[in-house]
Each structure stands twice: as C-alpha cells, then as structure tokens.
Amino acid sequence: MNPVNRKTLADRISAELERRDWSARRLAKESGVSDRQIGNYLNESSSPTIETISHIAKAFGYSVSEFIENPQNVAESTKFPYGKAKLAPLISWVQA
C-alpha cells in the first residue's frame, strides 16, 4: 500500500463526513476510535496506525485499500444521484 500523508487522510475523512452528513463524533462512535483521535487526524496533528485506518474505513463501508488508494473511484461510485442521502421512515404496513 502506498503511504498516506496526514493531509490526504484528513481530506479523505472530511470528504466522507460531509458526503454522509456525519459529525466527527458520529465517526468516532461508528469506528470505535476516540473523538480526540478523530479530531487529531482531521487537524493533521497525528497519524493513525494502519489498524486505526482500518476501523475508520470499515465505519465508512470501505476496505483500507478502497479508502486510501482509490479515493476518486470510491467517491464516484458512491455518489447519490440527487444530492445527499437522507434517512426516511420505513413503512411497515400498507392499508388499502
């Protein structure tokens, strides 16, 4: 795997947070990585281990290689046709 620099990782995480309309706190909860660590990565003040990158990638639904090596391909393949995806309630029954 190509080494990833702090800025590239921060940009990649920021883009995914924005695309999903997630906060850094939500990413921390989904990935099991602390809020403080996520903040450090976003501020480019520290570099995560490969294990931590794996947790972050998994929270976003990607493998490490998809998340790091092919960010354009992942971003293009996961775009929503009508802007950001929004959650909607599921209708569990229909009355005729």
mmCIF file with all atom_site columns, C-alpha atoms in Angstrom, residues 9 15 19 24 32 35-36 38 44 50 54 56 59 65 76 78 83 85-86 90 93:
data_model
loop_
_atom_site.group_PDB
_atom_site.id
_atom_site.type_symbol
_atom_site.label_atom_id
_atom_site.label_alt_id
_atom_site.label_comp_id
_atom_site.label_asym_id
_atom_site.label_entity_id
_atom_site.label_seq_id
_atom_site.pdbx_PDB_ins_code
_atom_site.Cartn_x
_atom_site.Cartn_y
_atom_site.Cartn_z
_atom_site.occupancy
_atom_site.B_iso_or_equiv
_atom_site.pdbx_formal_charge
_atom_site.auth_seq_id
_atom_site.auth_comp_id
_atom_site.auth_asym_id
_atom_site.auth_atom_id
_atom_site.pdbx_PDB_model_num
ATOM 1  C CA . LEU A 1 9  ? -6.078  11.316 5.189  1.00 0.00 ? 9  LEU A CA 1
ATOM 2  C CA . ALA A 1 15 ? -14.970 14.382 2.383  1.00 0.00 ? 15 ALA A CA 1
ATOM 3  C CA . ARG A 1 19 ? -20.872 13.263 1.964  1.00 0.00 ? 19 ARG A CA 1
ATOM 4  C CA . ALA A 1 24 ? -16.652 13.586 13.813 1.00 0.00 ? 24 ALA A CA 1
ATOM 5  C CA . GLY A 1 32 ? -14.601 2.780  17.843 1.00 0.00 ? 32 GLY A CA 1
ATOM 6  C CA . ASP A 1 35 ? -13.354 11.655 19.413 1.00 0.00 ? 35 ASP A CA 1
ATOM 7  C CA . ARG A 1 36 ? -9.980  13.098 20.310 1.00 0.00 ? 36 ARG A CA 1
ATOM 8  C CA . ILE A 1 38 ? -10.546 11.679 15.042 1.00 0.00 ? 38 ILE A CA 1
ATOM 9  C CA . GLU A 1 44 ? -3.410  16.797 10.793 1.00 0.00 ? 44 GLU A CA 1
ATOM 10 C CA . ILE A 1 50 ? -2.982  1.012  9.873  1.00 0.00 ? 50 ILE A CA 1
ATOM 11 C CA . SER A 1 54 ? -8.931  0.066  9.041  1.00 0.00 ? 54 SER A CA 1
ATOM 12 C CA . ILE A 1 56 ? -12.287 4.276  10.062 1.00 0.00 ? 56 ILE A CA 1
ATOM 13 C CA . ALA A 1 59 ? -17.100 2.555  9.526  1.00 0.00 ? 59 ALA A CA 1
ATOM 14 C CA . SER A 1 65 ? -7.280  -0.083 0.001  1.00 0.00 ? 65 SER A CA 1
ATOM 15 C CA . GLU A 1 76 ? -17.547 8.473  -7.818 1.00 0.00 ? 76 GLU A CA 1
ATOM 16 C CA . THR A 1 78 ? -20.970 6.078  -4.184 1.00 0.00 ? 78 THR A CA 1
ATOM 17 C CA . GLY A 1 83 ? -27.550 15.013 -3.581 1.00 0.00 ? 83 GLY A CA 1
ATOM 18 C CA . ALA A 1 85 ? -28.867 10.630 1.046  1.00 0.00 ? 85 ALA A CA 1
ATOM 19 C CA . LYS A 1 86 ? -31.394 11.195 3.772  1.00 0.00 ? 86 LYS A CA 1
ATOM 20 C CA . LEU A 1 90 ? -39.763 2.702  6.719  1.00 0.00 ? 90 LEU A CA 1
ATOM 21 C CA . TRP A 1 93 ? -47.599 -1.893 6.501  1.00 0.00 ? 93 TRP A CA 1
#
